[in-house]
Amino acid sequence: MCGIVAGRTSGAVTGTLTEALARLEYRGYDSVGVAVAQADGTLQVRRTTARVEALVDRLAADPVAGTTGVGHTRWATHGAVTEGNAHPHADCSGRLALVHNGIITNADALRAGLRERGHVVASDVDSEVVVHLVEEALGTGLAAAVEAAVEQLTGTWALAVLDALTGELVATSHGSPLVVAEGPEGVYLASDVAAVAAWIDDFRVLEDGHVVTVGETTTWRHGGHVAEPPLLRRCTISVAELSRELYADFMSKEIDEQPLVATRVLESWGAPAQDGSLWHASGLPDFARVAVLGCGTSLNAGRAVAGVLGRVAGVPTQAVVASEADDWVVEPDTLVLAFSQSGETADVLRALDRVEHRGAPVVAVTNSAWSALGRRADFVMSCHAGPEIGVAATKTYTAQVLTGTCLAIAACVGTGRLARSTGRAMVADLGRVPDLVAQSIGVAMQAVPTIAAATSEASGFLFLGRGIARSYADEGALKLKELSYLWAESHASGELKHGPLALVEPGTPVVAVDDGSSRMQASLAEVRARGGDVIDIGGPGSALPALGTSGGIPGIDWCGPLESVMAMQVLARQVAVLRGRDIDKPRNLAKSVTVE
Ligand code: F6R
């Protein structure tokens, strides 16, 4: 949801900026741009509505010298996708350049005031008003001017301002992520540490209200006063993790990583979950009910974990769509499990306001422990999935389901809802997941190309599941629609006859996460009777025998067939390949949705 970067380096900065922007492209790819301070105190700006590679080509043809600059990759919120609306935005004098991630909700009023005061506000973008507000206060110094400007804003921001005259960079944040890191070759600011991981060992995360100045030295302010820098954190991301290697796209690499990720999660959380020690160490209070909170794929992961809590320990659960949480009545003694890969999803953070107001404890199940969610939660369960670059979540989904399931086991054993022996047996069952996942990917790689080719005329897909498997079917449908741009609906199989069956005509693909039950078979018979094309993910004889039972490894009843999801990930990717889609960057989407 827009990525920003800034750097003050010992050598030319443009290569650094474009390399970091390529790593931030998952946050939006509507346009991209850089601005670099020149020795004569002017700015050189290059922007394009094409991708980062196009910007690199342009800079090769028309190079820009300079060692301090800012860059931005955009996911459009306000204003069409045009070069004029692309960041960086300059002030009237052409001395300042600004990049911004977030949303300024009072931009219209501020723009009107700026125009009355004689500013030329050139774009339709909310962010541009900020650089003019900084310009107005510049007499007090850049850091104080940025403080004065953001005092007038409502909304969210992570922003960096470059002063071409002094070569200084000033950055601040409020509700949007921003890190600062120093390496041997320079100082960097970025929306995500992965963007600069190749050049640094440690980084700091800005808290809301921090203002950092990067000049001859790096200095910090908070609340208008000099402040201590935030905690130094170790960057554990390796450059290899950020490479596509020989894979055609990051999504295929990330699908393949799932057995390894599952092993890593179970090595981290399995032992302390089975005896409840994880729960005791968390210091969390007992609970009467659990609410899982999240958006998109993360909500689907939360639903699977909620299904486990209900099925194995009879815990009342509720799944809350974070973007719809305004009317959520948080009942007393609710434990909230907030699922978010990025930990920066604005809808989740806003829903937390409601939870915090009611005093309910929050566990973050996230791939980014230092994210805003991680910092706000009472306890953090890190998913250990490593950086995920494909916009469609794959390995982080699996990691979240397993991490959340370990937490569920720990909570039930720790509060006496389940015996320790049951906890041990459940964790031993989960030990089969890496092999089940690997088997499912292997089967799908063989079977899916033919199945996907047979759907070439389809205008949409139905997905069916029962019980916990319904949440897996939901995830399959989400993957298919975001990658292939075909509609995909997911339903409880028993609901088919109450309406969705009207969508089935000869050739309609219907993907079934088949639990072998007679009720599922009845639903599939109804589909076949209307000429629907059943893509059965299930036992022997099915089109995609990806489930444990057919591969010799027993499946796990109490958590449903998680391994069916890998088969659906492969199917979604293959259908998208056949339709010529951009696998890692589906249209209109961004990975980290930092606006409501
Ligand atoms: C789907 C996908 C999105 C995200 C959703 C929540 O593949 O990636 O649906 O799951 O935007 O994002 P996080 O998990 O970062 O809160």
Coordinates of C-alpha atoms and ligand atoms in Angstrom, one line a residue:
M1 CA 0.0 0.0 0.0
C2 CA 2.7 2.4 -1.2
G3 CA 6.3 1.9 -0.3
I4 CA 8.7 4.6 0.5
V5 CA 12.5 4.7 0.7
A6 CA 15.1 7.3 1.3
G7 CA 18.9 7.1 1.4
R8 CA 22.0 9.2 2.1
T9 CA 24.9 7.1 0.7
S10 CA 28.6 7.4 0.2
G11 CA 28.2 6.7 -3.6
A12 CA 25.5 7.4 -6.2
V13 CA 22.1 6.9 -4.6
T14 CA 19.8 6.1 -7.6
G15 CA 20.8 2.4 -7.8
T16 CA 20.1 2.0 -4.1
L17 CA 16.7 3.6 -4.4
T18 CA 15.6 1.6 -7.4
E19 CA 16.9 -1.7 -5.8
A20 CA 14.9 -0.9 -2.6
L21 CA 11.9 0.1 -4.7
A22 CA 11.9 -3.3 -6.5
R23 CA 11.8 -5.0 -3.1
L24 CA 8.9 -2.7 -2.0
E25 CA 6.9 -3.1 -5.2
Y26 CA 4.6 -5.7 -3.5
R27 CA 3.2 -2.7 -1.6
G28 CA 1.8 -1.2 -4.9
Y29 CA 2.8 -0.9 -8.5
D30 CA 0.6 1.8 -10.0
S31 CA 3.6 4.2 -10.5
V32 CA 7.1 4.7 -9.2
G33 CA 9.5 7.6 -8.9
V34 CA 12.7 9.0 -7.3
A35 CA 14.0 12.5 -6.5
V36 CA 17.7 13.2 -5.9
A37 CA 19.4 16.3 -4.4
Q38 CA 21.9 17.9 -6.8
A39 CA 25.2 19.6 -5.9
D40 CA 23.7 22.9 -7.0
G41 CA 20.8 22.6 -4.5
T42 CA 18.2 21.6 -7.0
L43 CA 16.2 18.4 -7.4
Q44 CA 16.2 15.9 -10.2
V45 CA 12.9 13.9 -10.3
R46 CA 12.1 10.9 -12.5
R47 CA 8.6 9.3 -12.4
T48 CA 6.7 6.8 -14.4
T49 CA 3.4 4.9 -14.4
A50 CA 5.3 1.8 -15.5
R51 CA 7.1 -0.6 -13.2
V52 CA 10.5 -0.2 -11.5
E53 CA 12.4 -1.9 -14.4
A54 CA 11.1 1.0 -16.7
L55 CA 12.4 3.5 -14.2
V56 CA 15.8 1.8 -14.1
D57 CA 15.9 1.9 -18.0
R58 CA 15.0 5.6 -17.9
L59 CA 17.8 6.3 -15.3
A60 CA 20.3 4.4 -17.5
A61 CA 19.4 6.5 -20.5
D62 CA 19.2 9.7 -18.5
P63 CA 21.4 9.3 -15.4
V64 CA 20.9 11.3 -12.2
A65 CA 24.0 12.0 -10.0
G66 CA 23.7 12.6 -6.3
T67 CA 24.0 10.8 -3.0
T68 CA 20.8 11.7 -1.2
G69 CA 17.4 10.9 -2.5
V70 CA 13.8 9.6 -1.9
G71 CA 11.8 7.0 -3.8
H72 CA 8.2 5.8 -3.9
T73 CA 6.1 3.0 -5.3
R74 CA 2.4 3.8 -5.4
W75 CA -0.9 2.0 -4.8
A76 CA -3.4 4.7 -5.9
T77 CA -6.0 5.9 -3.3
H78 CA -6.6 9.5 -4.3
G79 CA -6.1 10.6 -7.9
A80 CA -5.8 8.5 -11.1
V81 CA -2.8 6.6 -12.1
T82 CA -0.9 9.3 -14.0
E83 CA 2.7 10.6 -13.9
G84 CA 1.6 13.8 -12.4
N85 CA 0.0 12.0 -9.5
A86 CA 3.1 9.8 -9.0
H87 CA 5.4 10.6 -6.0
P88 CA 7.8 12.2 -5.2
H89 CA 6.0 15.5 -4.9
A90 CA 7.8 18.9 -4.9
D91 CA 7.0 22.2 -3.1
C92 CA 6.5 25.4 -5.1
S93 CA 10.2 26.4 -5.0
G94 CA 11.4 23.0 -6.2
R95 CA 13.7 22.7 -3.1
L96 CA 11.7 20.0 -1.2
A97 CA 10.6 16.5 -2.4
L98 CA 8.2 14.3 -0.4
V99 CA 7.2 10.7 -0.4
H100 CA 4.3 9.4 1.6
N101 CA 2.6 6.2 2.5
G102 CA -0.8 6.4 4.2
I103 CA -3.8 8.6 3.7
I104 CA -4.4 12.3 4.6
T105 CA -8.2 12.5 5.3
N106 CA -8.3 16.3 5.6
A107 CA -6.3 16.9 2.3
D108 CA -9.2 18.7 0.5
A109 CA -9.5 21.4 3.2
L110 CA -5.7 21.8 3.4
R111 CA -5.4 22.0 -0.4
A112 CA -8.1 24.8 -0.5
G113 CA -6.2 26.8 2.2
L114 CA -2.9 26.3 0.4
R115 CA -4.3 27.5 -2.9
E116 CA -5.8 30.6 -1.1
R117 CA -2.3 31.3 0.2
G118 CA -0.9 31.2 -3.3
H119 CA 0.6 27.7 -3.5
V120 CA 0.4 25.8 -6.8
V121 CA -0.8 22.3 -5.9
A122 CA -0.2 20.4 -9.0
S123 CA -1.6 16.9 -8.5
D124 CA -4.9 15.4 -7.2
V125 CA -3.0 13.4 -4.6
D126 CA -3.6 13.9 -0.9
S127 CA 0.1 13.6 -0.1
E128 CA 1.1 16.7 -2.0
V129 CA -0.4 19.1 0.5
V130 CA 2.1 18.0 3.1
V131 CA 5.2 19.2 1.1
H132 CA 3.6 22.6 0.8
L133 CA 2.8 22.7 4.5
V134 CA 6.5 21.9 5.2
E135 CA 7.5 24.7 2.7
E136 CA 5.5 27.2 4.7
A137 CA 7.3 26.4 8.0
L138 CA 10.8 25.9 6.6
G139 CA 12.2 29.0 8.2
T140 CA 12.3 27.0 11.5
G141 CA 14.5 24.2 10.1
L142 CA 13.4 21.1 8.3
A143 CA 12.6 18.9 11.3
A144 CA 10.5 21.6 13.0
A145 CA 8.8 22.3 9.7
V146 CA 7.8 18.7 9.3
E147 CA 6.5 18.6 12.9
A148 CA 4.5 21.8 12.2
A149 CA 3.1 20.3 9.0
V150 CA 2.0 16.9 10.5
E151 CA 0.3 18.7 13.3
Q152 CA -2.2 19.9 10.7
L153 CA -2.9 16.5 9.3
T154 CA -5.5 13.9 10.1
G155 CA -5.1 10.3 8.8
T156 CA -2.0 8.1 8.7
W157 CA 1.4 8.7 7.3
A158 CA 5.0 7.5 7.0
L159 CA 6.7 10.2 5.1
A160 CA 10.2 11.4 4.2
V161 CA 11.1 14.9 3.0
L162 CA 14.3 15.7 1.1
D163 CA 15.8 19.2 1.2
A164 CA 17.9 19.6 -1.9
L165 CA 19.6 22.8 -0.6
T166 CA 21.0 21.2 2.6
G167 CA 21.0 17.5 1.5
E168 CA 19.1 16.7 4.7
L169 CA 16.4 14.0 5.0
V170 CA 13.6 14.2 7.6
A171 CA 11.1 11.4 8.2
T172 CA 8.2 10.8 10.6
S173 CA 5.4 8.3 11.0
H174 CA 1.9 8.1 12.4
G175 CA 0.0 4.8 11.9
S176 CA 2.2 3.7 8.9
P177 CA 5.4 1.7 9.1
L178 CA 8.8 3.1 8.7
V179 CA 12.3 1.9 9.6
V180 CA 15.7 3.5 9.8
A181 CA 18.9 1.6 9.3
E182 CA 22.6 2.5 9.0
G183 CA 25.1 0.4 7.1
P184 CA 28.7 0.8 6.0
E185 CA 27.6 2.6 2.8
G186 CA 24.9 4.9 4.2
V187 CA 21.7 5.6 6.1
Y188 CA 18.4 4.3 4.8
L189 CA 14.7 4.8 5.5
A190 CA 12.1 2.3 4.3
S191 CA 8.6 1.1 4.7
D192 CA 9.9 -2.4 5.2
V193 CA 13.3 -3.6 6.4
A194 CA 13.4 -6.2 3.6
A195 CA 14.0 -3.3 1.2
V196 CA 17.3 -2.4 2.7
A197 CA 18.2 -5.8 4.3
A198 CA 21.1 -6.3 1.9
W199 CA 23.0 -3.3 3.2
I200 CA 22.4 -3.3 7.0
D201 CA 22.6 -5.6 10.1
D202 CA 20.3 -3.7 12.5
F203 CA 17.4 -1.3 12.2
R204 CA 15.1 0.9 14.3
V205 CA 11.3 1.1 14.0
L206 CA 9.8 4.6 14.3
E207 CA 7.1 4.9 16.9
D208 CA 4.2 7.3 16.1
G209 CA 5.5 10.9 16.5
H210 CA 9.2 10.2 16.1
V211 CA 11.0 12.6 13.8
V212 CA 14.4 11.5 12.5
T213 CA 16.8 13.8 10.7
V214 CA 19.4 12.2 8.5
G215 CA 22.2 14.6 7.7
E216 CA 25.9 14.7 8.7
T217 CA 24.6 12.8 11.8
T218 CA 21.3 11.1 12.6
T219 CA 19.2 12.8 15.3
W220 CA 15.9 12.0 16.9
R221 CA 13.0 14.1 18.2
H222 CA 9.6 13.3 19.7
G223 CA 6.9 15.8 20.8
G224 CA 9.0 18.8 19.8
H225 CA 12.1 17.7 21.9
V226 CA 15.3 15.9 21.3
A227 CA 14.6 12.2 22.0
E228 CA 16.5 8.9 22.4
P229 CA 16.4 6.7 19.3
P230 CA 14.1 3.7 19.4
L231 CA 15.4 0.2 20.2
L232 CA 18.0 -1.3 17.8
R233 CA 16.7 -4.6 16.3
R234 CA 18.6 -7.3 14.5
C235 CA 17.7 -7.8 10.9
T236 CA 17.4 -11.6 10.3
I237 CA 16.5 -11.4 6.6
S238 CA 19.1 -13.0 4.3
V239 CA 19.6 -11.8 0.7
A240 CA 18.9 -15.3 -0.5
E241 CA 15.4 -15.1 1.0
L242 CA 14.7 -12.1 -1.2
S243 CA 15.8 -13.8 -4.4
R244 CA 13.4 -15.6 -6.8
E245 CA 16.3 -18.0 -7.6
L246 CA 15.4 -20.2 -10.6
Y247 CA 11.6 -20.0 -10.0
A248 CA 9.4 -18.4 -12.6
D249 CA 7.8 -16.3 -9.9
F250 CA 8.0 -15.7 -6.2
M251 CA 4.6 -17.4 -5.7
S252 CA 6.0 -20.8 -7.0
K253 CA 9.0 -20.4 -4.7
E254 CA 6.8 -19.6 -1.7
I255 CA 4.4 -22.5 -2.4
D256 CA 7.4 -24.8 -2.4
E257 CA 8.8 -23.4 0.8
Q258 CA 5.7 -24.5 2.8
P259 CA 7.0 -27.9 4.1
L260 CA 10.1 -26.1 5.4
V261 CA 8.1 -23.3 6.9
A262 CA 5.7 -25.8 8.6
T263 CA 8.7 -27.5 10.1
R264 CA 10.1 -24.2 11.4
V265 CA 6.8 -23.3 13.0
L266 CA 6.5 -26.6 14.7
E267 CA 10.1 -26.6 15.9
S268 CA 9.5 -23.2 17.5
W269 CA 6.0 -23.6 19.0
G270 CA 5.2 -27.3 19.2
A271 CA 7.1 -28.2 22.4
P272 CA 5.9 -25.2 24.5
A273 CA 2.4 -25.7 23.2
Q274 CA 1.9 -29.4 24.1
D275 CA 2.4 -28.9 27.8
G276 CA 0.7 -25.5 28.1
S277 CA 4.0 -23.8 29.1
L278 CA 3.6 -21.4 26.3
W279 CA 0.3 -20.3 27.7
H280 CA 1.7 -19.8 31.2
A281 CA 4.7 -17.9 29.8
S282 CA 2.4 -15.5 28.0
G283 CA 0.8 -14.2 31.2
L284 CA -2.6 -14.1 29.5
P285 CA -5.7 -14.5 31.6
D286 CA -8.2 -17.3 31.3
F287 CA -11.0 -16.6 28.8
A288 CA -14.6 -17.6 28.1
R289 CA -14.5 -17.2 24.4
V290 CA -12.2 -16.4 21.5
A291 CA -12.6 -14.0 18.7
V292 CA -10.3 -14.3 15.6
L293 CA -9.8 -11.0 13.8
G294 CA -8.2 -10.4 10.4
C295 CA -8.7 -9.7 6.7
G296 CA -8.5 -11.8 3.5
T297 CA -6.2 -14.7 3.8
S298 CA -5.3 -14.0 7.4
L299 CA -9.0 -14.1 8.3
N300 CA -9.2 -17.4 6.5
A301 CA -6.3 -18.7 8.6
G302 CA -8.0 -17.4 11.8
R303 CA -11.3 -19.2 10.8
A304 CA -9.4 -22.5 10.6
V305 CA -7.9 -21.9 14.1
A306 CA -11.3 -21.0 15.4
G307 CA -12.7 -24.2 14.0
V308 CA -10.0 -26.2 15.9
L309 CA -10.8 -24.4 19.2
G310 CA -14.5 -25.2 18.8
R311 CA -14.0 -28.8 17.6
V312 CA -11.4 -30.0 20.1
A313 CA -12.2 -28.0 23.2
G314 CA -15.8 -26.7 22.7
V315 CA -14.5 -23.1 23.0
P316 CA -17.1 -20.6 21.7
T317 CA -15.5 -18.7 18.9
Q318 CA -16.4 -15.8 16.6
A319 CA -14.7 -14.7 13.4
V320 CA -14.6 -10.9 13.0
V321 CA -14.0 -9.3 9.6
A322 CA -11.6 -6.5 10.7
S323 CA -12.9 -4.1 8.1
E324 CA -16.4 -4.5 9.5
A325 CA -15.6 -4.4 13.2
D326 CA -17.3 -1.1 14.0
D327 CA -20.4 -2.8 15.2
W328 CA -18.6 -5.6 17.0
V329 CA -19.8 -6.2 20.5
V330 CA -16.7 -7.4 22.3
E331 CA -18.1 -9.7 25.0
P332 CA -16.5 -9.9 28.5
D333 CA -13.7 -12.5 28.9
T334 CA -13.0 -12.6 25.1
L335 CA -9.5 -13.5 24.1
V336 CA -8.7 -11.8 20.7
L337 CA -6.4 -13.6 18.2
A338 CA -5.4 -11.0 15.6
F339 CA -4.1 -12.5 12.4
S340 CA -2.1 -10.4 10.1
Q341 CA 0.9 -11.4 8.0
S342 CA 2.2 -7.8 7.7
G343 CA 1.0 -6.6 11.1
E344 CA 0.3 -3.3 9.4
T345 CA -3.2 -3.8 7.9
A346 CA -5.1 -0.6 8.8
D347 CA -8.5 -2.4 9.2
V348 CA -6.9 -4.7 11.8
L349 CA -5.3 -1.8 13.7
R350 CA -8.5 0.1 13.7
A351 CA -10.4 -2.9 15.0
L352 CA -7.9 -3.1 17.8
D353 CA -8.9 0.4 19.0
R354 CA -12.3 -1.2 19.8
V355 CA -10.8 -4.2 21.5
E356 CA -8.4 -2.0 23.6
H357 CA -11.3 0.1 24.7
R358 CA -13.0 -3.0 26.1
G359 CA -9.8 -4.2 27.8
A360 CA -9.7 -7.5 26.0
P361 CA -6.3 -9.2 25.7
V362 CA -4.8 -9.5 22.2
V363 CA -2.5 -12.1 20.8
A364 CA -0.9 -11.1 17.5
V365 CA -0.3 -14.0 15.0
T366 CA 2.0 -12.3 12.6
N367 CA 4.9 -12.6 10.3
S368 CA 6.3 -9.3 11.5
A369 CA 6.8 -9.2 15.3
W370 CA 8.0 -5.6 15.3
S371 CA 5.0 -4.4 13.3
A372 CA 2.4 -2.0 14.7
L373 CA 0.2 -5.0 15.5
G374 CA 3.1 -6.8 17.2
R375 CA 3.9 -3.7 19.3
R376 CA 0.3 -3.2 20.4
A377 CA -0.5 -6.8 21.2
D378 CA -0.3 -8.3 24.7
F379 CA 1.5 -11.4 23.3
V380 CA 3.1 -12.1 19.9
M381 CA 3.2 -15.4 18.1
S382 CA 5.7 -15.0 15.3
C383 CA 4.9 -17.1 12.2
H384 CA 8.5 -17.7 11.1
A385 CA 7.5 -17.7 7.4
G386 CA 10.3 -15.4 6.2
P387 CA 9.7 -12.7 3.7
E388 CA 6.8 -13.3 1.4
I389 CA 7.0 -11.3 -1.8
G390 CA 4.2 -12.6 -4.0
V391 CA 1.2 -10.5 -3.3
A392 CA -1.0 -13.6 -3.0
A393 CA -0.3 -15.0 0.5
T394 CA 0.7 -18.7 0.4
K395 CA 3.4 -19.8 2.9
T396 CA 2.3 -17.1 5.4
Y397 CA -1.2 -18.6 5.4
T398 CA 0.1 -22.1 6.3
A399 CA 2.4 -20.6 8.9
Q400 CA -0.5 -18.6 10.4
V401 CA -2.8 -21.7 10.6
L402 CA 0.0 -23.8 12.3
T403 CA 1.1 -21.0 14.6
G404 CA -2.5 -20.3 15.6
T405 CA -3.1 -24.0 16.1
C406 CA -0.1 -24.3 18.4
L407 CA -1.5 -21.3 20.4
A408 CA -4.9 -22.9 20.6
I409 CA -3.4 -26.1 21.9
A410 CA -1.3 -24.2 24.5
A411 CA -4.3 -22.2 25.6
C412 CA -6.5 -25.2 26.0
V413 CA -3.9 -27.3 27.9
G414 CA -2.7 -24.2 29.9
T415 CA -6.3 -23.5 31.1
G416 CA -7.1 -27.1 31.8
R417 CA -9.6 -27.5 28.9
L418 CA -7.4 -30.3 27.5
A419 CA -5.2 -32.9 29.2
R420 CA -1.4 -32.6 28.6
S421 CA -1.5 -36.1 27.0
T422 CA -4.0 -34.7 24.5
G423 CA -1.8 -31.7 23.8
R424 CA 1.1 -34.0 23.2
A425 CA -0.9 -36.2 20.8
M426 CA -2.1 -33.2 18.9
V427 CA 1.4 -31.8 18.5
A428 CA 2.6 -35.2 17.4
D429 CA -0.2 -35.2 14.8
L430 CA 0.9 -31.8 13.5
G431 CA 4.4 -33.3 13.0
R432 CA 2.9 -35.0 9.9
V433 CA 1.9 -31.6 8.3
P434 CA 5.2 -30.9 6.6
D435 CA 5.0 -34.3 4.8
L436 CA 1.3 -33.9 4.0
V437 CA 2.0 -30.4 2.6
A438 CA 5.0 -31.7 0.5
Q439 CA 2.8 -34.6 -0.8
S440 CA 0.0 -32.3 -1.7
I441 CA 2.3 -29.9 -3.7
G442 CA 3.9 -32.9 -5.5
V443 CA 0.5 -34.4 -6.5
A444 CA -0.8 -31.0 -7.6
M445 CA 2.2 -30.3 -9.7
Q446 CA 1.5 -33.5 -11.7
A447 CA -2.3 -33.3 -11.9
V448 CA -3.2 -29.6 -12.1
P449 CA -1.9 -28.6 -15.6
T450 CA -4.5 -30.9 -17.2
I451 CA -7.2 -29.9 -14.8
A452 CA -6.5 -26.2 -15.3
A453 CA -6.4 -26.5 -19.1
A454 CA -9.9 -28.1 -19.0
T455 CA -11.2 -24.9 -17.4
S456 CA -10.2 -22.6 -20.3
E457 CA -13.8 -21.7 -21.2
A458 CA -14.9 -21.1 -17.6
S459 CA -16.0 -17.7 -16.5
G460 CA -15.9 -18.6 -12.8
F461 CA -15.5 -21.3 -10.2
L462 CA -17.4 -22.6 -7.2
F463 CA -15.6 -23.9 -4.1
L464 CA -17.2 -26.2 -1.5
G465 CA -16.2 -27.5 1.9
R466 CA -17.7 -28.6 5.2
G467 CA -16.7 -27.7 8.8
I468 CA -13.1 -26.6 9.1
A469 CA -12.6 -27.6 5.4
R470 CA -15.0 -24.7 4.5
S471 CA -12.3 -22.2 5.7
Y472 CA -9.8 -24.0 3.4
A473 CA -12.3 -23.8 0.5
D474 CA -12.7 -20.1 1.2
E475 CA -8.9 -19.7 0.9
G476 CA -8.9 -21.6 -2.4
A477 CA -11.6 -19.3 -3.8
L478 CA -9.7 -16.2 -2.7
K479 CA -6.5 -17.4 -4.3
L480 CA -8.2 -18.2 -7.6
K481 CA -10.0 -14.9 -7.9
E482 CA -7.1 -12.7 -7.0
L483 CA -4.7 -14.5 -9.4
S484 CA -6.9 -15.3 -12.4
Y485 CA -9.4 -12.4 -12.2
L486 CA -12.3 -14.9 -12.5
W487 CA -15.1 -14.9 -10.0
A488 CA -14.8 -17.6 -7.4
E489 CA -17.4 -18.2 -4.7
S490 CA -17.0 -20.5 -1.7
H491 CA -19.9 -22.1 0.0
A492 CA -20.7 -24.7 2.7
S493 CA -21.5 -27.7 0.5
G494 CA -24.9 -28.1 2.2
E495 CA -25.8 -24.5 1.1
L496 CA -25.5 -25.3 -2.5
K497 CA -29.1 -26.4 -3.0
H498 CA -30.3 -23.3 -1.2
G499 CA -29.2 -21.0 -4.1
P500 CA -25.7 -21.3 -5.5
L501 CA -26.7 -24.4 -7.5
A502 CA -28.3 -22.0 -9.9
L503 CA -24.8 -20.9 -11.0
V504 CA -23.9 -24.4 -12.2
E505 CA -24.3 -25.1 -15.9
P506 CA -22.5 -27.6 -18.1
G507 CA -18.7 -27.2 -17.6
T508 CA -18.9 -25.0 -14.5
P509 CA -15.8 -25.9 -12.4
V510 CA -16.7 -26.8 -8.8
V511 CA -13.7 -27.4 -6.6
A512 CA -14.6 -29.6 -3.6
V513 CA -12.5 -30.1 -0.5
D514 CA -13.9 -33.5 -0.1
D515 CA -14.1 -35.0 3.4
G516 CA -15.7 -38.2 2.0
S517 CA -18.9 -37.6 4.0
S518 CA -22.2 -38.6 2.5
R519 CA -23.4 -35.0 2.7
M520 CA -20.5 -33.8 0.5
Q521 CA -21.2 -36.7 -1.9
A522 CA -24.8 -35.6 -2.2
S523 CA -23.8 -32.1 -3.0
L524 CA -21.3 -33.3 -5.7
A525 CA -24.0 -35.5 -7.2
E526 CA -26.2 -32.4 -7.5
V527 CA -23.4 -30.6 -9.4
R528 CA -22.7 -33.5 -11.7
A529 CA -26.4 -33.9 -12.5
R530 CA -26.3 -30.4 -13.9
G531 CA -23.2 -31.0 -16.0
G532 CA -20.9 -29.2 -13.5
D533 CA -17.2 -30.2 -13.7
V534 CA -16.3 -31.4 -10.2
I535 CA -12.6 -30.9 -9.3
D536 CA -12.5 -33.2 -6.3
I537 CA -9.7 -32.7 -3.8
G538 CA -9.9 -35.9 -1.8
G539 CA -9.2 -39.5 -1.5
P540 CA -8.5 -42.2 -4.1
G541 CA -10.3 -41.7 -7.4
S542 CA -10.5 -38.0 -7.1
A543 CA -9.1 -35.6 -9.7
L544 CA -6.6 -34.2 -7.1
P545 CA -5.9 -37.0 -4.6
A546 CA -3.9 -34.5 -2.5
L547 CA -5.2 -35.4 0.9
G548 CA -3.3 -37.4 3.4
T549 CA -5.4 -40.5 3.2
S550 CA -4.5 -41.2 -0.4
G551 CA -0.8 -40.7 0.0
G552 CA -0.2 -43.2 2.8
I553 CA 0.3 -40.5 5.4
P554 CA -2.8 -40.4 7.6
G555 CA -4.5 -37.0 7.5
I556 CA -5.5 -35.1 10.7
D557 CA -9.2 -35.1 11.4
W558 CA -9.4 -32.5 14.1
C559 CA -7.8 -29.7 12.0
G560 CA -9.3 -30.8 8.7
P561 CA -7.3 -31.2 5.4
L562 CA -4.9 -28.2 5.5
E563 CA -3.0 -29.8 2.8
S564 CA -5.9 -29.3 0.4
V565 CA -4.9 -25.6 0.3
M566 CA -1.6 -26.2 -1.4
A567 CA -3.4 -28.0 -4.2
M568 CA -5.7 -25.0 -4.6
Q569 CA -2.8 -22.6 -4.6
V570 CA -1.2 -24.6 -7.4
L571 CA -4.5 -24.6 -9.3
A572 CA -5.0 -20.9 -8.9
R573 CA -1.5 -20.1 -10.1
Q574 CA -1.8 -22.5 -13.1
V575 CA -5.2 -21.0 -14.2
A576 CA -3.6 -17.5 -13.9
V577 CA -0.6 -18.6 -16.0
L578 CA -2.9 -19.9 -18.7
R579 CA -4.7 -16.6 -18.7
G580 CA -1.4 -14.6 -19.0
R581 CA -1.8 -12.9 -15.6
D582 CA 1.0 -11.3 -13.6
I583 CA 1.4 -14.0 -10.9
D584 CA 3.3 -11.9 -8.3
K585 CA 1.5 -8.7 -8.9
P586 CA -2.2 -9.2 -9.5
R587 CA -4.0 -6.1 -10.9
N588 CA -5.4 -3.5 -8.4
L589 CA -3.9 -5.3 -5.4
A590 CA -1.1 -4.6 -2.9
K591 CA 0.2 -6.8 -0.2
S592 CA 0.3 -4.6 2.8
V593 CA -3.0 -2.7 3.0
T594 CA -2.2 0.3 5.2
V595 CA -5.3 2.3 4.4
E596 CA -8.9 1.6 5.6
Ligands
F6R1 C1 -4.6 -12.6 -0.2 C2 -3.9 -11.6 0.6 C3 -4.8 -10.6 1.3 C4 -4.2 -10.4 2.8 C5 -5.0 -9.3 3.5 C6 -4.5 -9.2 4.9 O1 -3.7 -13.4 -0.8 O2 -2.7 -11.5 0.6 O3 -6.1 -11.0 1.4 O4 -4.3 -11.6 3.4 O5 -4.8 -8.1 2.8 O6 -3.2 -8.8 5.0 P1 -2.3 -9.1 6.3 O7 -2.2 -10.5 6.5 O8 -1.0 -8.4 6.1 O9 -3.1 -8.4 7.4

